[in-house]
Amino acid sequence: MSLLFTPAKIGNLEIPNRIIRSATAECMADDSDGVPKEALKSLWVELAKGGTGLIISGHLYIHPSGKGHPEMTGIYADELIPSLKECVDAVHNAGGLIAAQINHGGMQCAVESVNGTIAPSAIDEDFLKQPAREMSRDEIEVLIDAFAQAARRAKEAGFDAVQLHAAHGYLVSQFISPYVNKRTDEWGGDLQGRTRFLREVARAVRERVGDDYPLFIKFGMEDGKEGGLTATEGAEVVAMMKEMGLDGVEISGGVGKSSVRKGIKSASREAYFRPLLQLARKKTNLPLIIVGGMRSKAVMEEVLSSGDADFVSLSRPLINDPNFPNLLKSGEVEKSACISSSNCWAENLNEGIACKCPI
Ligand SMILES: Cc1cc2nc3c(=O)[nH]c(=O)nc-3n(C[C@H](O)[C@H](O)[C@H](O)COP(=O)(O)O)c2cc1C
């Protein structure tokens, strides 16, 4: 039996099929204040009409110090709620569901988007755009509250769920990574100390949104860097997630764009984080979402029927064609036309994400 077009739940949220749009930074907000533009609303409506079961917004910045890049959408102030609500209402009117991915960029924020970057510990590396300074204990408390307030705003704006971004080398994953977090106080040290920030964020968010509201996470289970978080340790973090009050886990890995692999030319290159999911599955019975190189119906069906994942999550195939889920369902196509060259990032202002590959 085909599982791809059967419903399943994340917490209390029933999703009509197993296809999720993985968070994808749209760069369709006003650069000065993060207010979404019409283009963002139109894109989300297109995704809803295209048959995606659950859309996850591109990452939304929870505090001005965590704006990752130009034209990122904001959720850092109550003034943003009405414009976000307008977009969410449009998705609901089109029959879709949408979750808000909330994030703080930490050390990876763009030079032009913040006034200096912060991280759990001071860090200066070639892969960073600028050196980051160590956060004070007071700043840690402020940002825990900022995550909680952002989640509350998401709920007030009508989002169907919140996803915490704890992957790709952004702030939450920086705390968990032994490569980045060298703190010797209660916010660092062993795995209990390094996961404390996540635990406190999850606790504070739950306090604001209540026990029934769907709350899940995108988790970078390994850094893929010497001295960084290993898959074995990452699996231990997954084991803690149910107790943290989370309802589901999307598994990713790598720092920055290393999570977005190029050249998915054959079925054997698809589902490239599947080994991580197989480790995670041994540690939790929470719904698991696989992301990374999901391209063909056959691979999606096989991953679901094996039990390795409950949902499949797609980014680039839906930039290539927001109607892809409908085409898969009708049998018009068996595979995405996306060639995974990653030529879809927004590079100039007013450009937004767009498929620019010669297909
Ligand atoms: C243009 C672009 C923007 C992205 N923005 C985000 C983001 O805001 N949050 C996030 O968690 N991942 C982001 N990602 C990563 C994707 O969600 C996904 O994990 C990755 O692209 C692998 O999936 P795919 O092979 O289906 O593209 C982005 C990827 C692309 C290509």
Tab-separated table of C-alpha atoms and ligand atoms in Angstrom:
chain	number	residue	atom	x	y	z
A	1	MET	CA	0.000	0.000	0.000
A	2	SER	CA	1.188	3.539	-0.754
A	3	LEU	CA	1.949	5.320	2.504
A	4	LEU	CA	2.927	8.651	0.953
A	5	PHE	CA	-0.647	9.862	0.610
A	6	THR	CA	-2.012	8.625	3.915
A	7	PRO	CA	-2.488	10.932	6.935
A	8	ALA	CA	-0.302	10.923	10.050
A	9	LYS	CA	0.184	13.100	13.108
A	10	ILE	CA	2.820	15.311	14.703
A	11	GLY	CA	1.503	15.839	18.210
A	12	ASN	CA	-2.134	16.841	17.832
A	13	LEU	CA	-1.711	18.010	14.265
A	14	GLU	CA	-3.137	15.655	11.659
A	15	ILE	CA	-1.316	16.070	8.363
A	16	PRO	CA	-3.178	14.779	5.279
A	17	ASN	CA	-0.134	13.178	3.661
A	18	ARG	CA	3.515	12.448	4.433
A	19	ILE	CA	5.046	15.226	2.325
A	20	ILE	CA	6.470	18.199	4.217
A	21	ARG	CA	8.064	21.296	2.759
A	22	SER	CA	11.347	21.572	4.658
A	23	ALA	CA	12.084	25.080	5.954
A	24	THR	CA	13.497	27.128	3.101
A	25	ALA	CA	14.671	30.717	3.633
A	26	GLU	CA	12.559	32.575	1.106
A	27	CYS	CA	14.255	36.023	1.323
A	28	MET	CA	10.863	37.552	0.648
A	29	ALA	CA	10.590	39.996	3.567
A	30	ASP	CA	11.338	43.687	3.884
A	31	ASP	CA	15.010	43.908	4.769
A	32	SER	CA	14.497	46.780	7.203
A	33	ASP	CA	11.980	45.089	9.534
A	34	GLY	CA	11.387	41.484	8.414
A	35	VAL	CA	7.742	42.063	7.395
A	36	PRO	CA	6.699	39.466	4.778
A	37	LYS	CA	6.103	40.714	1.233
A	38	GLU	CA	3.191	39.657	-0.990
A	39	ALA	CA	5.586	37.287	-2.771
A	40	LEU	CA	5.948	35.198	0.393
A	41	LYS	CA	2.201	34.838	0.794
A	42	SER	CA	1.858	33.839	-2.867
A	43	LEU	CA	4.607	31.230	-2.566
A	44	TRP	CA	3.076	29.643	0.536
A	45	VAL	CA	-0.360	29.553	-1.165
A	46	GLU	CA	1.198	27.901	-4.216
A	47	LEU	CA	2.787	25.271	-1.963
A	48	ALA	CA	-0.546	24.638	-0.230
A	49	LYS	CA	-2.332	24.254	-3.573
A	50	GLY	CA	0.483	22.021	-4.812
A	51	GLY	CA	-0.412	19.289	-2.346
A	52	THR	CA	2.276	19.647	0.335
A	53	GLY	CA	0.821	18.179	3.556
A	54	LEU	CA	2.620	20.605	5.882
A	55	ILE	CA	4.597	23.684	4.881
A	56	ILE	CA	7.418	24.730	7.201
A	57	SER	CA	8.226	28.434	6.827
A	58	GLY	CA	11.767	29.528	6.085
A	59	HIS	CA	13.566	30.285	9.343
A	60	LEU	CA	12.117	33.322	11.145
A	61	TYR	CA	14.390	35.407	13.366
A	62	ILE	CA	13.336	35.585	16.978
A	63	HIS	CA	15.514	38.558	17.984
A	64	PRO	CA	17.306	41.327	16.064
A	65	SER	CA	20.674	39.862	17.178
A	66	GLY	CA	19.819	36.625	15.356
A	67	LYS	CA	18.925	37.846	11.879
A	68	GLY	CA	20.784	35.417	9.644
A	69	HIS	CA	20.784	37.229	6.332
A	70	PRO	CA	19.150	40.037	4.342
A	71	GLU	CA	15.394	39.821	3.696
A	72	MET	CA	14.864	37.149	6.342
A	73	THR	CA	11.332	37.111	7.754
A	74	GLY	CA	10.982	38.270	11.374
A	75	ILE	CA	8.958	37.062	14.345
A	76	TYR	CA	10.831	39.111	16.978
A	77	ALA	CA	8.037	41.588	17.866
A	78	ASP	CA	4.258	41.607	18.292
A	79	GLU	CA	3.976	44.183	15.489
A	80	LEU	CA	4.814	41.357	13.044
A	81	ILE	CA	1.824	39.207	14.041
A	82	PRO	CA	-0.794	40.789	11.711
A	83	SER	CA	1.338	40.450	8.554
A	84	LEU	CA	2.289	36.861	9.436
A	85	LYS	CA	-1.367	36.092	10.159
A	86	GLU	CA	-2.352	37.380	6.733
A	87	CYS	CA	0.025	34.858	5.113
A	88	VAL	CA	-1.094	32.007	7.383
A	89	ASP	CA	-4.780	32.753	6.736
A	90	ALA	CA	-4.108	32.623	2.997
A	91	VAL	CA	-2.516	29.165	3.391
A	92	HIS	CA	-5.507	27.943	5.405
A	93	ASN	CA	-7.936	29.353	2.825
A	94	ALA	CA	-6.059	27.374	0.188
A	95	GLY	CA	-6.539	24.199	2.264
A	96	GLY	CA	-2.961	23.982	3.588
A	97	LEU	CA	-1.206	23.672	6.941
A	98	ILE	CA	1.844	25.667	7.972
A	99	ALA	CA	4.418	25.551	10.780
A	100	ALA	CA	6.727	28.414	11.793
A	101	GLN	CA	10.428	27.586	11.990
A	102	ILE	CA	11.978	29.846	14.633
A	103	ASN	CA	15.694	30.544	14.718
A	104	HIS	CA	18.609	32.620	15.951
A	105	GLY	CA	21.618	32.669	13.645
A	106	GLY	CA	24.256	33.111	16.398
A	107	MET	CA	27.776	33.034	14.949
A	108	GLN	CA	26.500	32.546	11.389
A	109	CYS	CA	24.598	35.834	10.997
A	110	ALA	CA	25.563	37.931	7.999
A	111	VAL	CA	27.813	40.934	8.685
A	112	GLU	CA	25.268	43.332	7.194
A	113	SER	CA	22.309	41.915	9.162
A	114	VAL	CA	23.495	42.269	12.776
A	115	ASN	CA	25.666	44.492	14.887
A	116	GLY	CA	28.371	41.846	15.565
A	117	THR	CA	27.731	38.128	16.103
A	118	ILE	CA	27.385	36.093	19.290
A	119	ALA	CA	27.947	32.405	20.121
A	120	PRO	CA	28.086	30.237	23.255
A	121	SER	CA	31.890	30.762	23.231
A	122	ALA	CA	34.072	33.229	21.352
A	123	ILE	CA	34.943	31.767	17.971
A	124	ASP	CA	36.928	32.888	14.922
A	125	GLU	CA	37.020	30.413	12.032
A	126	ASP	CA	37.546	30.587	8.282
A	127	PHE	CA	33.985	29.401	7.635
A	128	LEU	CA	32.529	32.364	9.570
A	129	LYS	CA	31.866	35.744	8.033
A	130	GLN	CA	33.194	37.466	11.168
A	131	PRO	CA	34.486	36.393	14.607
A	132	ALA	CA	31.739	35.922	17.220
A	133	ARG	CA	31.948	36.971	20.858
A	134	GLU	CA	30.887	34.858	23.846
A	135	MET	CA	27.349	35.378	25.139
A	136	SER	CA	26.851	36.513	28.721
A	137	ARG	CA	24.576	34.535	31.055
A	138	ASP	CA	22.070	37.390	30.894
A	139	GLU	CA	22.017	37.236	27.094
A	140	ILE	CA	21.301	33.502	27.296
A	141	GLU	CA	18.234	34.177	29.471
A	142	VAL	CA	17.064	36.949	27.128
A	143	LEU	CA	17.225	34.645	24.101
A	144	ILE	CA	15.436	31.766	25.835
A	145	ASP	CA	12.598	34.200	26.461
A	146	ALA	CA	12.850	35.476	22.864
A	147	PHE	CA	12.324	31.919	21.540
A	148	ALA	CA	9.305	31.526	23.836
A	149	GLN	CA	7.798	34.867	22.790
A	150	ALA	CA	8.366	34.016	19.118
A	151	ALA	CA	6.524	30.704	19.557
A	152	ARG	CA	3.660	32.528	21.274
A	153	ARG	CA	3.490	34.968	18.336
A	154	ALA	CA	3.458	32.052	15.878
A	155	LYS	CA	0.492	30.540	17.693
A	156	GLU	CA	-1.290	33.911	17.781
A	157	ALA	CA	-0.675	34.358	14.048
A	158	GLY	CA	-2.446	31.025	13.476
A	159	PHE	CA	0.516	28.804	12.554
A	160	ASP	CA	-0.456	25.154	13.025
A	161	ALA	CA	2.828	24.237	14.736
A	162	VAL	CA	6.263	25.557	15.667
A	163	GLN	CA	9.555	24.013	14.653
A	164	LEU	CA	12.702	24.886	16.624
A	165	HIS	CA	15.747	25.198	14.368
A	166	ALA	CA	18.536	23.238	16.028
A	167	ALA	CA	20.548	22.320	12.940
A	168	HIS	CA	23.055	23.630	10.399
A	169	GLY	CA	25.309	25.437	12.892
A	170	TYR	CA	22.780	28.035	14.097
A	171	LEU	CA	22.559	29.105	17.741
A	172	VAL	CA	20.764	26.120	19.310
A	173	SER	CA	23.069	23.658	17.555
A	174	GLN	CA	26.076	25.821	18.492
A	175	PHE	CA	25.236	25.182	22.145
A	176	ILE	CA	25.037	21.411	21.574
A	177	SER	CA	28.263	21.246	19.550
A	178	PRO	CA	31.457	20.558	21.547
A	179	TYR	CA	33.371	22.228	18.692
A	180	VAL	CA	31.666	25.579	19.306
A	181	ASN	CA	30.566	25.406	22.938
A	182	LYS	CA	33.641	25.548	25.198
A	183	ARG	CA	31.828	27.044	28.182
A	184	THR	CA	32.770	25.842	31.640
A	185	ASP	CA	29.553	27.047	33.366
A	186	GLU	CA	26.215	25.210	33.478
A	187	TRP	CA	25.572	26.030	29.776
A	188	GLY	CA	28.498	23.940	28.528
A	189	GLY	CA	30.664	20.935	29.380
A	190	ASP	CA	29.103	17.477	29.116
A	191	LEU	CA	26.073	16.614	26.988
A	192	GLN	CA	23.679	17.559	29.798
A	193	GLY	CA	25.277	21.017	29.966
A	194	ARG	CA	25.413	21.501	26.202
A	195	THR	CA	21.744	20.511	25.779
A	196	ARG	CA	20.648	22.786	28.617
A	197	PHE	CA	19.940	25.708	26.251
A	198	LEU	CA	17.672	23.530	24.084
A	199	ARG	CA	15.975	22.080	27.165
A	200	GLU	CA	15.330	25.559	28.574
A	201	VAL	CA	14.090	26.865	25.208
A	202	ALA	CA	11.688	23.909	24.870
A	203	ARG	CA	10.482	24.403	28.460
A	204	ALA	CA	9.945	28.149	27.996
A	205	VAL	CA	8.158	27.617	24.673
A	206	ARG	CA	5.851	24.977	26.194
A	207	GLU	CA	5.014	27.339	29.023
A	208	ARG	CA	3.894	29.935	26.459
A	209	VAL	CA	2.053	27.742	23.930
A	210	GLY	CA	0.614	25.065	26.243
A	211	ASP	CA	0.910	21.275	26.205
A	212	ASP	CA	-1.477	20.681	23.291
A	213	TYR	CA	0.192	22.871	20.693
A	214	PRO	CA	2.325	20.934	18.158
A	215	LEU	CA	6.022	21.647	18.750
A	216	PHE	CA	8.788	19.854	16.890
A	217	ILE	CA	12.430	20.320	16.010
A	218	LYS	CA	14.884	20.225	13.137
A	219	PHE	CA	17.969	18.685	14.646
A	220	GLY	CA	21.482	18.488	13.240
A	221	MET	CA	22.419	15.079	14.593
A	222	GLU	CA	26.069	15.428	13.634
A	223	ASP	CA	28.308	18.366	12.746
A	224	GLY	CA	30.406	16.415	10.223
A	225	LYS	CA	33.453	18.235	11.599
A	226	GLU	CA	36.361	16.943	13.651
A	227	GLY	CA	35.746	17.780	17.304
A	228	GLY	CA	32.061	18.458	16.574
A	229	LEU	CA	28.868	16.647	17.537
A	230	THR	CA	29.020	12.976	16.530
A	231	ALA	CA	26.060	10.880	15.394
A	232	THR	CA	26.398	8.755	18.539
A	233	GLU	CA	26.103	11.788	20.800
A	234	GLY	CA	23.422	13.241	18.534
A	235	ALA	CA	21.360	10.079	19.018
A	236	GLU	CA	21.606	10.579	22.794
A	237	VAL	CA	20.138	14.062	22.309
A	238	VAL	CA	17.284	12.582	20.255
A	239	ALA	CA	16.627	10.204	23.167
A	240	MET	CA	16.034	13.253	25.438
A	241	MET	CA	13.545	14.960	23.127
A	242	LYS	CA	10.298	13.363	24.229
A	243	GLU	CA	11.019	14.350	27.804
A	244	MET	CA	11.746	17.887	26.589
A	245	GLY	CA	8.133	18.071	25.421
A	246	LEU	CA	8.828	17.841	21.687
A	247	ASP	CA	6.333	16.118	19.362
A	248	GLY	CA	8.568	15.176	16.435
A	249	VAL	CA	12.074	15.379	14.994
A	250	GLU	CA	13.293	16.285	11.516
A	251	ILE	CA	16.813	14.893	11.233
A	252	SER	CA	19.510	16.821	9.408
A	253	GLY	CA	23.253	17.221	9.783
A	254	GLY	CA	26.256	19.335	8.847
A	255	VAL	CA	27.099	22.982	9.407
A	256	GLY	CA	25.908	25.690	6.983
A	257	LYS	CA	25.399	24.626	3.389
A	258	SER	CA	27.057	21.208	3.905
A	259	SER	CA	23.554	20.030	4.875
A	260	VAL	CA	22.406	20.729	1.306
A	261	ARG	CA	24.234	18.165	-0.871
A	262	LYS	CA	24.585	18.691	-4.582
A	263	GLY	CA	24.328	16.232	-7.442
A	264	ILE	CA	21.531	13.871	-6.356
A	265	LYS	CA	21.724	12.060	-9.705
A	266	SER	CA	20.618	8.568	-8.774
A	267	ALA	CA	18.436	6.777	-6.238
A	268	SER	CA	21.546	5.712	-4.309
A	269	ARG	CA	22.363	9.364	-3.581
A	270	GLU	CA	18.876	10.155	-2.311
A	271	ALA	CA	17.908	10.066	1.382
A	272	TYR	CA	21.467	10.951	2.361
A	273	PHE	CA	20.746	11.307	6.092
A	274	ARG	CA	18.984	7.936	6.316
A	275	PRO	CA	21.770	6.331	8.410
A	276	LEU	CA	21.198	9.072	11.018
A	277	LEU	CA	17.467	8.308	11.094
A	278	GLN	CA	18.186	4.641	11.610
A	279	LEU	CA	20.235	5.560	14.699
A	280	ALA	CA	17.573	8.004	15.889
A	281	ARG	CA	14.810	5.415	15.467
A	282	LYS	CA	16.498	3.202	18.047
A	283	LYS	CA	16.301	6.060	20.560
A	284	THR	CA	12.777	7.438	20.206
A	285	ASN	CA	9.234	6.618	19.193
A	286	LEU	CA	8.510	10.247	18.247
A	287	PRO	CA	7.506	10.832	14.592
A	288	LEU	CA	10.671	11.185	12.490
A	289	ILE	CA	11.003	13.304	9.376
A	290	ILE	CA	13.681	12.570	6.802
A	291	VAL	CA	15.204	15.460	4.840
A	292	GLY	CA	18.040	15.625	2.347
A	293	GLY	CA	17.908	14.489	-1.251
A	294	MET	CA	14.411	12.997	-1.333
A	295	ARG	CA	13.610	12.987	-5.052
A	296	SER	CA	11.731	9.889	-6.245
A	297	LYS	CA	8.460	8.333	-5.214
A	298	ALA	CA	10.046	4.882	-5.009
A	299	VAL	CA	12.667	6.006	-2.476
A	300	MET	CA	10.101	7.993	-0.459
A	301	GLU	CA	7.758	4.993	-0.282
A	302	GLU	CA	10.577	2.646	0.639
A	303	VAL	CA	11.887	4.868	3.458
A	304	LEU	CA	8.373	5.216	4.877
A	305	SER	CA	7.499	1.546	4.611
A	306	SER	CA	10.796	0.509	6.225
A	307	GLY	CA	9.755	2.530	9.294
A	308	ASP	CA	12.919	4.648	9.199
A	309	ALA	CA	10.798	7.804	8.824
A	310	ASP	CA	7.148	8.837	9.200
A	311	PHE	CA	7.362	11.848	6.891
A	312	VAL	CA	9.566	12.992	4.007
A	313	SER	CA	10.658	16.586	3.800
A	314	LEU	CA	11.660	18.411	0.625
A	315	SER	CA	13.269	21.767	-0.034
A	316	ARG	CA	14.804	22.092	-3.522
A	317	PRO	CA	12.222	19.910	-5.353
A	318	LEU	CA	9.524	22.332	-4.163
A	319	ILE	CA	11.554	25.350	-5.288
A	320	ASN	CA	11.778	23.601	-8.636
A	321	ASP	CA	8.013	22.981	-8.668
A	322	PRO	CA	5.578	23.721	-5.797
A	323	ASN	CA	3.070	21.445	-7.554
A	324	PHE	CA	5.378	18.397	-7.299
A	325	PRO	CA	3.282	16.556	-4.630
A	326	ASN	CA	0.161	16.757	-6.829
A	327	LEU	CA	2.112	15.414	-9.802
A	328	LEU	CA	3.448	12.521	-7.703
A	329	LYS	CA	-0.037	11.732	-6.472
A	330	SER	CA	-1.623	11.738	-9.910
A	331	GLY	CA	1.188	9.586	-11.266
A	332	GLU	CA	2.173	12.222	-13.830
A	333	VAL	CA	5.750	12.071	-12.564
A	334	GLU	CA	7.695	9.530	-10.528
A	335	LYS	CA	10.611	11.792	-9.664
A	336	SER	CA	11.475	15.466	-9.178
A	337	ALA	CA	13.037	17.332	-12.093
A	338	CYS	CA	15.363	19.052	-9.574
A	339	ILE	CA	19.025	18.462	-10.496
A	340	SER	CA	20.224	19.522	-7.021
A	341	SER	CA	22.787	22.025	-8.195
A	342	SER	CA	21.659	24.359	-5.378
A	343	ASN	CA	21.358	27.190	-7.843
A	344	CYS	CA	18.256	28.409	-6.038
A	345	TRP	CA	19.576	30.533	-3.145
A	346	ALA	CA	18.570	34.176	-3.285
A	347	GLU	CA	21.753	36.084	-4.000
A	348	ASN	CA	20.521	39.609	-4.703
A	349	LEU	CA	18.004	41.795	-2.935
A	350	ASN	CA	14.430	41.536	-4.259
A	351	GLU	CA	15.264	38.242	-5.954
A	352	GLY	CA	13.864	35.625	-3.511
A	353	ILE	CA	14.459	31.887	-3.869
A	354	ALA	CA	13.911	30.644	-7.400
A	355	CYS	CA	14.907	27.647	-9.477
A	356	LYS	CA	17.573	28.928	-11.855
A	357	CYS	CA	18.754	25.624	-13.309
A	358	PRO	CA	18.508	25.095	-17.061
A	359	ILE	CA	15.979	22.250	-17.060
B	1	LIG	C1	17.502	28.034	-0.711
B	1	LIG	C2	17.508	27.186	0.530
B	1	LIG	C3	17.152	27.763	1.752
B	1	LIG	C4	17.146	26.989	2.926
B	1	LIG	N1	16.719	27.544	4.114
B	1	LIG	C5	16.579	26.775	5.225
B	1	LIG	C6	15.972	27.287	6.418
B	1	LIG	O1	15.521	28.424	6.487
B	1	LIG	N2	15.889	26.459	7.490
B	1	LIG	C7	16.344	25.164	7.442
B	1	LIG	O2	16.218	24.444	8.432
B	1	LIG	N3	16.905	24.649	6.320
B	1	LIG	C8	17.013	25.414	5.215
B	1	LIG	N4	17.490	24.865	4.053
B	1	LIG	C9	17.837	23.428	4.029
B	1	LIG	C10	16.651	22.586	3.579
B	1	LIG	O3	15.551	22.702	4.472
B	1	LIG	C11	17.017	21.096	3.484
B	1	LIG	O4	17.407	20.665	4.758
B	1	LIG	C12	18.121	20.822	2.470
B	1	LIG	O5	18.011	21.673	1.351
B	1	LIG	C13	18.124	19.379	1.979
B	1	LIG	O6	16.887	19.050	1.393
B	1	LIG	P1	16.654	18.956	-0.210
B	1	LIG	O7	17.659	17.978	-0.731
B	1	LIG	O8	15.256	18.527	-0.356
B	1	LIG	O9	16.925	20.325	-0.775
B	1	LIG	C14	17.527	25.619	2.878
B	1	LIG	C15	17.891	25.058	1.637
B	1	LIG	C16	17.872	25.813	0.475
B	1	LIG	C17	18.234	25.166	-0.819
